[in-house]
């Protein structure tokens, strides 16, 4: 059941297409009248993208629920997410500074959604995290909408992405895979990205345990180096008191990706022979850690 505790105010600028409302809107106004689901996004956080994409998909099939995609980064990032995921039915907005952030709760969408009832009171401060449960987190959210609000999926309206045929999507993926990895402006990272891309190409052309293991060696080493650079340069607010930490969620997304690969090696009966220093992930706050199942 929903609690009687109000979500409380945070303030946003609404974005419609490329137009930004210069006036600020309070969450109290946005959350009243309908059950609401909120997710937060930021630049450079891969795990936030699936959550943002899901918001527009849900907004098209759950007309009785309001879906808010709240960017906690710059307005340009919010616009980029809006264009990438065709945010139309979902509300697209951004918080201009930390002084307007919610108090006492909140996390990036990849770490769970905030759900409130039609009175703007909490139903869940943090649903199951995509970084921990993958697509299962989305299925759990849909069950929550059914149980708490009696909301069921309707047929989606016309949507460019949702209505692509599987063949169209396959061609689109192939086109993306053919694109070179863009430079990030750091030579060591560019070089590692190239090696990871080469290892992935070899894996795609030769689906063997050895090719997968070689790819994971490159990927593990790259992730470890990247995470250390982020920590050294203060990227993403590593404070364990903040729910909006791109660093913490970035590390967990790395863990999730590596877990998929190592589990596949286990499934095929081959143990990965990866040096300990290559799979040692940077320490993150204890409350964000997962138990990894990678073979040692």
PDB file of N, CA and C in Angstrom, residues 181 189-203 214-223:
ATOM      1  N   UNK A 181      34.575   3.436 -32.833  1.00  0.00           N
ATOM      2  CA  UNK A 181      34.386   4.022 -31.512  1.00  0.00           C
ATOM      3  C   UNK A 181      34.934   5.446 -31.525  1.00  0.00           C
ATOM      4  N   UNK A 189      42.682   5.763 -23.166  1.00  0.00           N
ATOM      5  CA  UNK A 189      41.315   5.232 -23.265  1.00  0.00           C
ATOM      6  C   UNK A 189      40.972   4.894 -24.712  1.00  0.00           C
ATOM      7  N   UNK A 190      41.370   5.763 -25.638  1.00  0.00           N
ATOM      8  CA  UNK A 190      41.107   5.492 -27.060  1.00  0.00           C
ATOM      9  C   UNK A 190      41.768   4.193 -27.492  1.00  0.00           C
ATOM     10  N   UNK A 191      43.017   3.993 -27.040  1.00  0.00           N
ATOM     11  CA  UNK A 191      43.750   2.778 -27.406  1.00  0.00           C
ATOM     12  C   UNK A 191      43.059   1.539 -26.827  1.00  0.00           C
ATOM     13  N   UNK A 192      42.598   1.633 -25.586  1.00  0.00           N
ATOM     14  CA  UNK A 192      41.917   0.495 -24.962  1.00  0.00           C
ATOM     15  C   UNK A 192      40.571   0.220 -25.645  1.00  0.00           C
ATOM     16  N   UNK A 193      39.875   1.281 -26.020  1.00  0.00           N
ATOM     17  CA  UNK A 193      38.611   1.097 -26.728  1.00  0.00           C
ATOM     18  C   UNK A 193      38.829   0.360 -28.048  1.00  0.00           C
ATOM     19  N   UNK A 194      39.915   0.705 -28.742  1.00  0.00           N
ATOM     20  CA  UNK A 194      40.225   0.033 -30.008  1.00  0.00           C
ATOM     21  C   UNK A 194      40.519  -1.447 -29.790  1.00  0.00           C
ATOM     22  N   UNK A 195      41.280  -1.752 -28.724  1.00  0.00           N
ATOM     23  CA  UNK A 195      41.593  -3.160 -28.443  1.00  0.00           C
ATOM     24  C   UNK A 195      40.326  -3.940 -28.069  1.00  0.00           C
ATOM     25  N   UNK A 196      39.444  -3.296 -27.297  1.00  0.00           N
ATOM     26  CA  UNK A 196      38.187  -3.957 -26.931  1.00  0.00           C
ATOM     27  C   UNK A 196      37.324  -4.185 -28.175  1.00  0.00           C
ATOM     28  N   UNK A 197      37.312  -3.197 -29.069  1.00  0.00           N
ATOM     29  CA  UNK A 197      36.531  -3.327 -30.291  1.00  0.00           C
ATOM     30  C   UNK A 197      37.083  -4.452 -31.168  1.00  0.00           C
ATOM     31  N   UNK A 198      38.416  -4.529 -31.275  1.00  0.00           N
ATOM     32  CA  UNK A 198      39.032  -5.599 -32.064  1.00  0.00           C
ATOM     33  C   UNK A 198      38.703  -6.975 -31.473  1.00  0.00           C
ATOM     34  N   UNK A 199      38.778  -7.077 -30.141  1.00  0.00           N
ATOM     35  CA  UNK A 199      38.480  -8.356 -29.478  1.00  0.00           C
ATOM     36  C   UNK A 199      37.015  -8.732 -29.668  1.00  0.00           C
ATOM     37  N   UNK A 200      36.136  -7.732 -29.641  1.00  0.00           N
ATOM     38  CA  UNK A 200      34.722  -8.001 -29.854  1.00  0.00           C
ATOM     39  C   UNK A 200      34.466  -8.453 -31.287  1.00  0.00           C
ATOM     40  N   UNK A 201      35.133  -7.832 -32.243  1.00  0.00           N
ATOM     41  CA  UNK A 201      34.975  -8.230 -33.649  1.00  0.00           C
ATOM     42  C   UNK A 201      35.428  -9.663 -33.862  1.00  0.00           C
ATOM     43  N   UNK A 202      36.549 -10.032 -33.216  1.00  0.00           N
ATOM     44  CA  UNK A 202      37.028 -11.411 -33.320  1.00  0.00           C
ATOM     45  C   UNK A 202      36.031 -12.383 -32.706  1.00  0.00           C
ATOM     46  N   UNK A 203      35.427 -11.965 -31.588  1.00  0.00           N
ATOM     47  CA  UNK A 203      34.428 -12.817 -30.936  1.00  0.00           C
ATOM     48  C   UNK A 203      33.205 -12.986 -31.820  1.00  0.00           C
ATOM     49  N   UNK A 214      39.282 -13.990 -24.276  1.00  0.00           N
ATOM     50  CA  UNK A 214      40.187 -12.921 -24.701  1.00  0.00           C
ATOM     51  C   UNK A 214      39.499 -11.557 -24.630  1.00  0.00           C
ATOM     52  N   UNK A 215      38.226 -11.531 -25.035  1.00  0.00           N
ATOM     53  CA  UNK A 215      37.473 -10.279 -24.979  1.00  0.00           C
ATOM     54  C   UNK A 215      37.317  -9.811 -23.536  1.00  0.00           C
ATOM     55  N   UNK A 216      37.016 -10.740 -22.622  1.00  0.00           N
ATOM     56  CA  UNK A 216      36.830 -10.376 -21.222  1.00  0.00           C
ATOM     57  C   UNK A 216      38.127  -9.890 -20.579  1.00  0.00           C
ATOM     58  N   UNK A 217      39.262 -10.442 -21.002  1.00  0.00           N
ATOM     59  CA  UNK A 217      40.553  -9.966 -20.511  1.00  0.00           C
ATOM     60  C   UNK A 217      40.734  -8.496 -20.870  1.00  0.00           C
ATOM     61  N   UNK A 218      40.491  -8.153 -22.143  1.00  0.00           N
ATOM     62  CA  UNK A 218      40.619  -6.756 -22.586  1.00  0.00           C
ATOM     63  C   UNK A 218      39.629  -5.859 -21.850  1.00  0.00           C
ATOM     64  N   UNK A 219      38.389  -6.325 -21.746  1.00  0.00           N
ATOM     65  CA  UNK A 219      37.336  -5.515 -21.140  1.00  0.00           C
ATOM     66  C   UNK A 219      37.585  -5.297 -19.650  1.00  0.00           C
ATOM     67  N   UNK A 220      38.008  -6.347 -18.944  1.00  0.00           N
ATOM     68  CA  UNK A 220      38.276  -6.243 -17.508  1.00  0.00           C
ATOM     69  C   UNK A 220      39.395  -5.249 -17.229  1.00  0.00           C
ATOM     70  N   UNK A 221      40.472  -5.358 -18.003  1.00  0.00           N
ATOM     71  CA  UNK A 221      41.602  -4.449 -17.822  1.00  0.00           C
ATOM     72  C   UNK A 221      41.182  -3.007 -18.102  1.00  0.00           C
ATOM     73  N   UNK A 222      40.398  -2.813 -19.167  1.00  0.00           N
ATOM     74  CA  UNK A 222      39.938  -1.467 -19.509  1.00  0.00           C
ATOM     75  C   UNK A 222      39.038  -0.895 -18.420  1.00  0.00           C
ATOM     76  N   UNK A 223      38.084  -1.689 -17.949  1.00  0.00           N
ATOM     77  CA  UNK A 223      37.175  -1.209 -16.913  1.00  0.00           C
ATOM     78  C   UNK A 223      37.931  -0.794 -15.660  1.00  0.00           C
TER      79      UNK A 223
END
